[in-house]
Amino acid sequence: MQFSLGATQAGKPAVEQDVIILGTGPAGLAAAIYAARADRKPLVLAGPDLGGQVALTNAVENYPGFPESVGGGDLFSMFQKQAERFGAVLDFSTANEVDLTVHPFRILADTGEYHAKTLIAATGASPRRLGVPGEDTLLGKGVSYCATCDGAFFRGRNVLVVGGGDSALEEGIFLTRYVSQATIVHRRNELRAGTLLRERAEHNEKIHFLMETVVDEIRGEESVQSVAVHNVKTGKQDVLPVEGVFIFIGHEPNTAVFRGKLDMDPKGYIRIDDRMRTSVPGVFAAGEAADSVFRQIATSAGMGVAAAISAERWLEENK
Ligand SMILES: Cc1cc2nc3c(=O)[nH]c(=O)nc-3n(C[C@H](O)[C@H](O)[C@H](O)COP(=O)(O)OP(=O)(O)OC[C@H]3O[C@@H](n4cnc5c(N)ncnc54)[C@H](O)[C@@H]3O)c2cc1C
């Protein structure tokens, strides 16, 4: 495979590393801490979102070791400091192409070309956005993509759950532990979720359904106060007074750079074994790039740790 090197990259000598990590979310930085402590001086490419999804989170209440909760940005800074303290180097660039058919692997990033004996893919995932006014400005102020993370902030409140698939129903049912009422808004007249989940949701007295309805705008100053919706059949508009909006319309792994190069499931999550090994020896994956199920800071960090330990063993065995 040939890289299409841009003029500014051409001629720049490639830097060879024992371990290159793509991503500065919990998976990437946890891997960096372990690889750095093993004296591998890992290079971590930050990617387009420094700190990953954690950096979008106001308060994290479920990461072990922080009984009083911790700000997402603060948690990221602590991960970063800990990794750098042991010798990890952060490079503020994104990997645009990788060649895994050669060894050392070749990575072409904004800042140049790198060669890696082992590569850890920790490029995470992104929740699919609704794309309506208010969604971005009220993120973390009532707008959420994670019931497990944020549900407890909505004790006794009314919330809207957007989506009609398994995630929307699963998370909606979970939210009823805390909220007074969860209204599930779905644009079709039938839910896509499986029968069991549908039955459980339909029998839950805290769950209400608003079918054939789409969200037009999320409103509020300091936090969410209401949501404007309309019925797709009748065109009838309405404003629903809610304090939370949980959006579950899909989740996309950031794995485009590995497409065709690593085995993936049909949704684009990298397939790994129980040691975080991918289909290419020497390439490991961790966190939400390879996990469509748990999607938590602690589980992603744990996978990052496992990937770094596996990479270390691989380096030892393939000296
Ligand atoms: C709003 C919100 C609130 C949340 N709250 C909580 C919570 O309270 N508790 C909890 O446990 N979980 C929470 N989560 C989930 C948690 O943030 C994720 O499970 C976790 O961040 C996933 O970690 P990750 O390292 O796999 O990926 P991410 O955090 O998604 O990080 C991916 C990293 O990869 C980088 N990257 C992407 N493409 C490239 C590339 N081509 N080259 C180099 N780098 C690349 C990105 O820049 C980013 O740094 C929340 C999620 C969201 C969206």
Coordinates of C-alpha atoms and ligand atoms in Angstrom, one line a residue:
M1 CA 0.0 0.0 0.0
Q2 CA 1.2 3.5 -0.8
F3 CA 0.6 6.5 1.3
S4 CA -0.5 9.6 -0.5
L5 CA 1.9 11.9 1.2
G6 CA 1.2 15.6 1.0
A7 CA 4.0 18.0 0.0
T8 CA 4.6 19.1 3.5
Q9 CA 5.0 15.5 4.8
A10 CA 7.3 14.4 2.0
G11 CA 10.9 14.0 3.0
K12 CA 10.3 14.3 6.7
P13 CA 12.0 11.3 8.4
A14 CA 9.5 8.9 10.0
V15 CA 9.8 8.5 13.8
E16 CA 9.7 4.9 14.9
Q17 CA 8.1 4.0 18.2
D18 CA 7.6 0.8 20.3
V19 CA 3.9 1.8 21.0
I20 CA 1.7 4.3 19.2
I21 CA -1.7 5.0 20.7
L22 CA -4.5 6.6 18.7
G23 CA -6.8 8.5 21.0
T24 CA -6.8 10.6 24.2
G25 CA -10.0 9.2 25.7
P26 CA -9.9 7.0 28.8
A27 CA -8.9 4.0 26.7
G28 CA -6.0 5.7 25.0
L29 CA -4.7 7.5 28.1
A30 CA -5.0 4.4 30.4
A31 CA -3.0 2.5 27.8
A32 CA -0.5 5.3 27.7
I33 CA 0.0 5.2 31.5
Y34 CA 0.7 1.5 31.4
A35 CA 2.9 1.6 28.3
A36 CA 4.8 4.6 29.7
R37 CA 5.4 2.8 33.1
A38 CA 6.8 -0.1 31.1
D39 CA 9.3 2.4 29.7
R40 CA 8.0 2.3 26.2
K41 CA 7.7 6.1 25.9
P42 CA 4.4 5.7 23.9
L43 CA 3.4 8.3 21.4
V44 CA -0.3 9.3 21.8
L45 CA -2.0 11.0 18.9
A46 CA -4.8 13.1 20.4
G47 CA -7.1 13.0 17.4
P48 CA -9.8 15.6 16.7
D49 CA -11.3 15.5 20.2
L50 CA -8.7 16.0 22.9
G51 CA -9.8 14.1 25.9
G52 CA -12.5 12.2 24.0
Q53 CA -16.0 12.1 25.2
V54 CA -15.0 12.5 28.9
A55 CA -14.1 16.1 28.1
L56 CA -17.7 16.7 27.1
T57 CA -19.0 15.6 30.5
N58 CA -19.7 18.1 33.3
A59 CA -19.7 15.7 36.2
V60 CA -18.7 12.1 36.4
E61 CA -20.2 10.3 39.4
N62 CA -19.5 6.7 38.6
Y63 CA -15.7 6.6 38.0
P64 CA -14.3 4.6 41.0
G65 CA -12.2 6.6 43.4
F66 CA -14.1 9.9 43.2
P67 CA -16.8 9.7 45.9
E68 CA -17.7 13.4 45.4
S69 CA -17.8 13.2 41.6
V70 CA -15.2 14.7 39.3
G71 CA -15.5 17.1 36.3
G72 CA -14.9 15.4 32.9
G73 CA -12.3 17.9 32.0
D74 CA -10.5 17.5 35.3
L75 CA -10.5 13.7 35.0
F76 CA -9.0 13.9 31.5
S77 CA -6.3 16.3 32.8
M78 CA -5.4 13.8 35.6
F79 CA -5.2 11.0 33.1
Q80 CA -3.0 13.1 30.8
K81 CA -0.7 14.2 33.7
Q82 CA -0.3 10.7 34.9
A83 CA 0.6 9.4 31.4
E84 CA 3.1 12.3 30.8
R85 CA 4.7 11.8 34.2
F86 CA 5.9 8.4 33.2
G87 CA 7.1 9.5 29.7
A88 CA 4.1 9.4 27.3
V89 CA 4.3 12.0 24.6
L90 CA 1.1 13.6 23.4
D91 CA 1.0 14.7 19.8
F92 CA -1.9 17.0 18.8
S93 CA -2.6 15.4 15.5
T94 CA -5.0 12.9 13.9
A95 CA -4.1 9.7 12.1
N96 CA -5.4 10.0 8.5
E97 CA -4.1 6.8 7.1
V98 CA -2.5 3.6 8.4
D99 CA -0.7 0.8 6.6
L100 CA -0.9 -2.4 8.6
T101 CA 0.5 -4.6 5.8
V102 CA 4.1 -3.6 6.7
H103 CA 6.0 -3.9 10.0
P104 CA 6.7 -1.5 11.7
F105 CA 3.2 -0.2 10.9
R106 CA 3.0 3.1 9.2
I107 CA 0.8 5.9 10.4
L108 CA 0.3 9.1 8.4
A109 CA -0.9 11.9 10.7
D110 CA -1.3 15.7 10.3
T111 CA 2.1 16.2 11.9
G112 CA 4.0 13.6 9.8
E113 CA 4.6 9.9 9.3
Y114 CA 5.3 7.6 12.2
H115 CA 6.3 4.0 12.4
A116 CA 5.1 1.7 15.2
K117 CA 6.1 -1.7 16.4
T118 CA 2.7 -2.0 18.1
L119 CA -0.4 0.1 17.6
I120 CA -3.3 0.6 20.0
A121 CA -6.5 1.8 18.4
A122 CA -8.4 3.8 21.0
T123 CA -10.3 6.0 18.6
G124 CA -13.6 5.8 20.5
A125 CA -17.0 6.5 19.2
S126 CA -19.5 9.3 18.9
P127 CA -23.2 9.3 19.7
R128 CA -25.2 10.2 16.7
R129 CA -26.6 13.7 17.1
L130 CA -30.2 14.9 16.4
G131 CA -28.8 18.1 14.8
V132 CA -31.5 20.4 16.3
P133 CA -31.1 23.9 17.9
G134 CA -30.2 23.7 21.5
E135 CA -28.7 20.2 21.4
D136 CA -25.0 21.4 21.5
T137 CA -25.5 24.4 23.8
L138 CA -27.4 22.4 26.4
L139 CA -25.2 19.3 26.2
G140 CA -24.4 18.5 29.9
K141 CA -27.1 20.9 31.0
G142 CA -30.0 18.5 30.5
V143 CA -29.0 17.0 27.1
S144 CA -27.4 13.6 27.5
Y145 CA -26.4 10.6 25.4
C146 CA -25.9 8.3 28.4
A147 CA -28.5 7.2 31.0
T148 CA -26.1 5.2 33.1
C149 CA -23.9 8.3 33.3
D150 CA -26.5 11.1 33.9
G151 CA -29.7 9.4 35.0
A152 CA -29.2 10.1 38.7
F153 CA -29.1 13.8 38.0
F154 CA -32.8 13.7 37.0
R155 CA -34.3 12.2 40.1
G156 CA -38.0 13.2 40.3
R157 CA -37.9 15.0 37.0
N158 CA -39.7 14.6 33.6
V159 CA -37.4 13.7 30.7
L160 CA -37.7 12.9 27.0
V161 CA -36.0 9.9 25.5
V162 CA -35.5 10.2 21.7
G163 CA -35.3 7.0 19.7
G164 CA -37.2 3.7 19.1
G165 CA -34.5 1.1 19.1
D166 CA -33.2 -1.3 21.8
S167 CA -30.9 1.4 23.3
A168 CA -33.7 4.0 23.6
L169 CA -35.9 1.5 25.4
E170 CA -33.2 -0.1 27.5
E171 CA -32.0 3.3 28.7
G172 CA -35.6 4.7 29.0
I173 CA -36.4 1.7 31.3
F174 CA -33.2 2.4 33.3
L175 CA -34.1 6.0 33.7
T176 CA -37.4 5.2 35.4
R177 CA -35.4 4.3 38.5
Y178 CA -34.9 8.0 38.9
V179 CA -37.3 10.1 36.9
S180 CA -41.0 10.8 37.5
Q181 CA -41.8 10.3 33.8
A182 CA -39.9 9.3 30.7
T183 CA -41.6 10.1 27.4
I184 CA -40.2 8.1 24.5
V185 CA -40.4 10.1 21.3
H186 CA -40.1 8.1 18.0
R187 CA -40.5 9.4 14.5
R188 CA -42.1 6.2 13.2
N189 CA -45.4 4.6 14.2
E190 CA -43.6 1.4 15.3
L191 CA -40.7 0.8 17.7
R192 CA -37.7 -0.9 16.3
A193 CA -36.8 -2.5 19.6
G194 CA -37.2 -6.2 20.3
T195 CA -40.5 -7.6 21.6
L196 CA -39.3 -8.2 25.2
L197 CA -38.0 -4.7 25.6
R198 CA -41.1 -3.3 24.0
E199 CA -43.4 -5.2 26.4
R200 CA -41.3 -4.2 29.4
A201 CA -41.5 -0.5 28.4
E202 CA -45.2 -0.7 27.6
H203 CA -45.9 -2.1 31.1
N204 CA -43.8 0.4 32.9
E205 CA -46.1 3.1 34.2
K206 CA -43.5 5.8 34.2
I207 CA -43.0 5.4 30.4
H208 CA -45.2 7.2 27.9
F209 CA -44.9 7.1 24.2
L210 CA -45.2 9.8 21.6
M211 CA -45.1 8.1 18.2
E212 CA -44.7 9.7 14.7
T213 CA -43.1 12.7 16.4
V214 CA -39.8 14.5 15.9
V215 CA -37.9 17.0 18.0
D216 CA -37.5 20.4 16.4
E217 CA -35.7 22.3 19.2
I218 CA -34.4 21.9 22.7
R219 CA -35.1 25.0 24.7
G220 CA -33.7 26.5 27.9
E221 CA -31.3 29.2 29.2
E222 CA -29.0 27.6 31.8
S223 CA -30.5 24.2 31.4
V224 CA -33.2 22.3 29.5
Q225 CA -36.7 23.7 30.2
S226 CA -38.8 22.4 27.3
V227 CA -38.7 20.7 23.9
A228 CA -40.6 21.7 20.8
V229 CA -41.9 18.7 18.8
H230 CA -44.2 18.1 15.8
N231 CA -46.2 15.2 14.6
V232 CA -44.9 14.0 11.2
K233 CA -48.4 12.9 10.0
T234 CA -50.6 15.8 11.2
G235 CA -47.9 18.5 11.4
K236 CA -49.3 19.4 14.9
Q237 CA -46.8 21.3 17.0
D238 CA -46.4 21.0 20.7
V239 CA -44.0 22.2 23.5
L240 CA -43.2 19.6 26.2
P241 CA -42.0 20.8 29.6
V242 CA -39.1 18.5 30.4
E243 CA -35.8 19.0 32.2
G244 CA -33.8 16.3 30.5
V245 CA -33.4 15.0 26.9
F246 CA -31.7 11.6 26.4
I247 CA -30.8 11.0 22.8
F248 CA -30.4 7.4 21.6
I249 CA -30.5 7.4 17.9
G250 CA -27.3 5.5 17.3
H251 CA -23.7 5.4 18.1
E252 CA -20.9 5.4 15.6
P253 CA -17.4 4.0 16.2
N254 CA -14.6 6.3 14.9
T255 CA -12.9 3.5 13.0
A256 CA -12.9 4.8 9.4
V257 CA -9.1 4.9 9.3
F258 CA -9.0 1.1 9.9
R259 CA -11.8 0.2 7.4
G260 CA -10.6 -2.7 5.2
K261 CA -7.5 -3.1 7.4
L262 CA -8.8 -4.7 10.6
D263 CA -11.7 -7.1 11.0
M264 CA -14.8 -5.2 12.1
D265 CA -18.4 -6.1 12.9
P266 CA -21.1 -4.9 10.5
K267 CA -21.5 -1.7 12.5
G268 CA -17.8 -0.8 12.3
Y269 CA -16.7 -1.9 15.8
I270 CA -13.2 -3.4 15.7
R271 CA -13.3 -7.1 16.5
I272 CA -10.9 -8.1 19.3
D273 CA -10.3 -11.2 21.4
D274 CA -10.1 -11.4 25.2
R275 CA -6.5 -9.9 25.0
M276 CA -7.6 -6.9 22.9
R277 CA -5.8 -8.4 19.9
T278 CA -7.2 -7.4 16.5
S279 CA -7.0 -9.4 13.3
V280 CA -3.5 -8.0 12.7
P281 CA -0.8 -9.2 15.1
G282 CA 0.8 -6.3 17.0
V283 CA -2.4 -4.1 16.6
F284 CA -4.6 -3.9 19.6
A285 CA -7.9 -2.1 20.1
A286 CA -9.6 -0.7 23.3
G287 CA -12.5 1.3 24.4
E288 CA -15.6 2.2 22.4
A289 CA -13.8 1.6 19.1
A290 CA -14.2 -2.0 20.0
D291 CA -17.1 -2.0 22.5
S292 CA -20.7 -1.3 21.6
V293 CA -22.0 -2.8 24.9
F294 CA -20.6 -1.2 28.0
R295 CA -19.5 2.2 26.8
Q296 CA -18.2 3.6 30.1
I297 CA -15.1 5.5 31.3
A298 CA -14.1 2.7 33.6
T299 CA -14.7 -0.1 31.1
S300 CA -12.8 1.8 28.4
A301 CA -9.9 2.6 30.7
G302 CA -9.8 -1.1 31.7
M303 CA -9.7 -2.2 28.0
G304 CA -6.9 0.4 27.5
V305 CA -4.9 -1.1 30.4
A306 CA -5.4 -4.6 28.9
A307 CA -4.3 -3.5 25.5
A308 CA -1.1 -1.9 26.8
I309 CA -0.3 -5.1 28.8
S310 CA -0.9 -7.2 25.7
A311 CA 1.2 -4.8 23.5
E312 CA 4.1 -5.1 26.1
R313 CA 3.9 -8.9 26.0
W314 CA 3.9 -8.8 22.2
L315 CA 7.0 -6.6 22.1
E316 CA 8.8 -9.0 24.5
E317 CA 7.8 -12.0 22.4
N318 CA 8.7 -10.4 19.1
K319 CA 12.0 -8.7 19.9
Ligands
LIG1 C1 -21.9 13.5 27.2 C2 -21.4 12.2 27.7 C3 -21.3 12.0 29.0 C4 -20.8 10.8 29.5 N1 -20.7 10.6 30.9 C5 -20.1 9.5 31.3 C6 -20.1 9.2 32.8 O1 -20.5 10.1 33.6 N2 -19.5 8.1 33.2 C7 -19.0 7.1 32.3 O2 -18.5 6.1 32.7 N3 -19.1 7.3 30.9 C8 -19.6 8.5 30.5 N4 -19.7 8.7 29.1 C9 -19.2 7.6 28.2 C10 -17.6 7.8 28.2 O3 -17.2 9.1 28.0 C11 -17.1 6.9 27.1 O4 -17.4 5.5 27.4 C12 -15.5 6.9 27.0 O5 -15.1 8.3 26.9 C13 -15.0 6.1 25.9 O6 -13.6 6.2 25.9 P1 -12.7 5.9 24.6 O7 -11.3 6.2 25.1 O8 -13.0 4.5 24.1 O9 -13.2 6.9 23.5 P2 -13.5 8.5 23.4 O10 -13.7 9.1 24.8 O11 -14.5 8.5 22.4 O12 -12.1 9.0 22.8 C14 -11.7 8.7 21.5 C15 -10.4 9.5 21.2 O13 -9.9 9.0 19.9 C16 -9.5 10.2 19.2 N5 -9.5 9.8 17.8 C17 -10.6 9.6 17.0 N6 -10.1 9.4 15.7 C18 -8.8 9.5 15.7 C19 -7.8 9.4 14.7 N7 -8.1 9.1 13.5 N8 -6.5 9.6 15.1 C20 -6.1 9.8 16.4 N9 -7.1 9.9 17.4 C21 -8.4 9.7 17.0 C22 -10.4 11.3 19.6 O14 -9.8 12.5 19.4 C23 -10.5 11.0 21.1 O15 -9.4 11.6 21.8 C24 -20.3 9.8 28.6 C25 -20.3 10.1 27.2 C26 -20.8 11.3 26.8 C27 -20.9 11.5 25.3

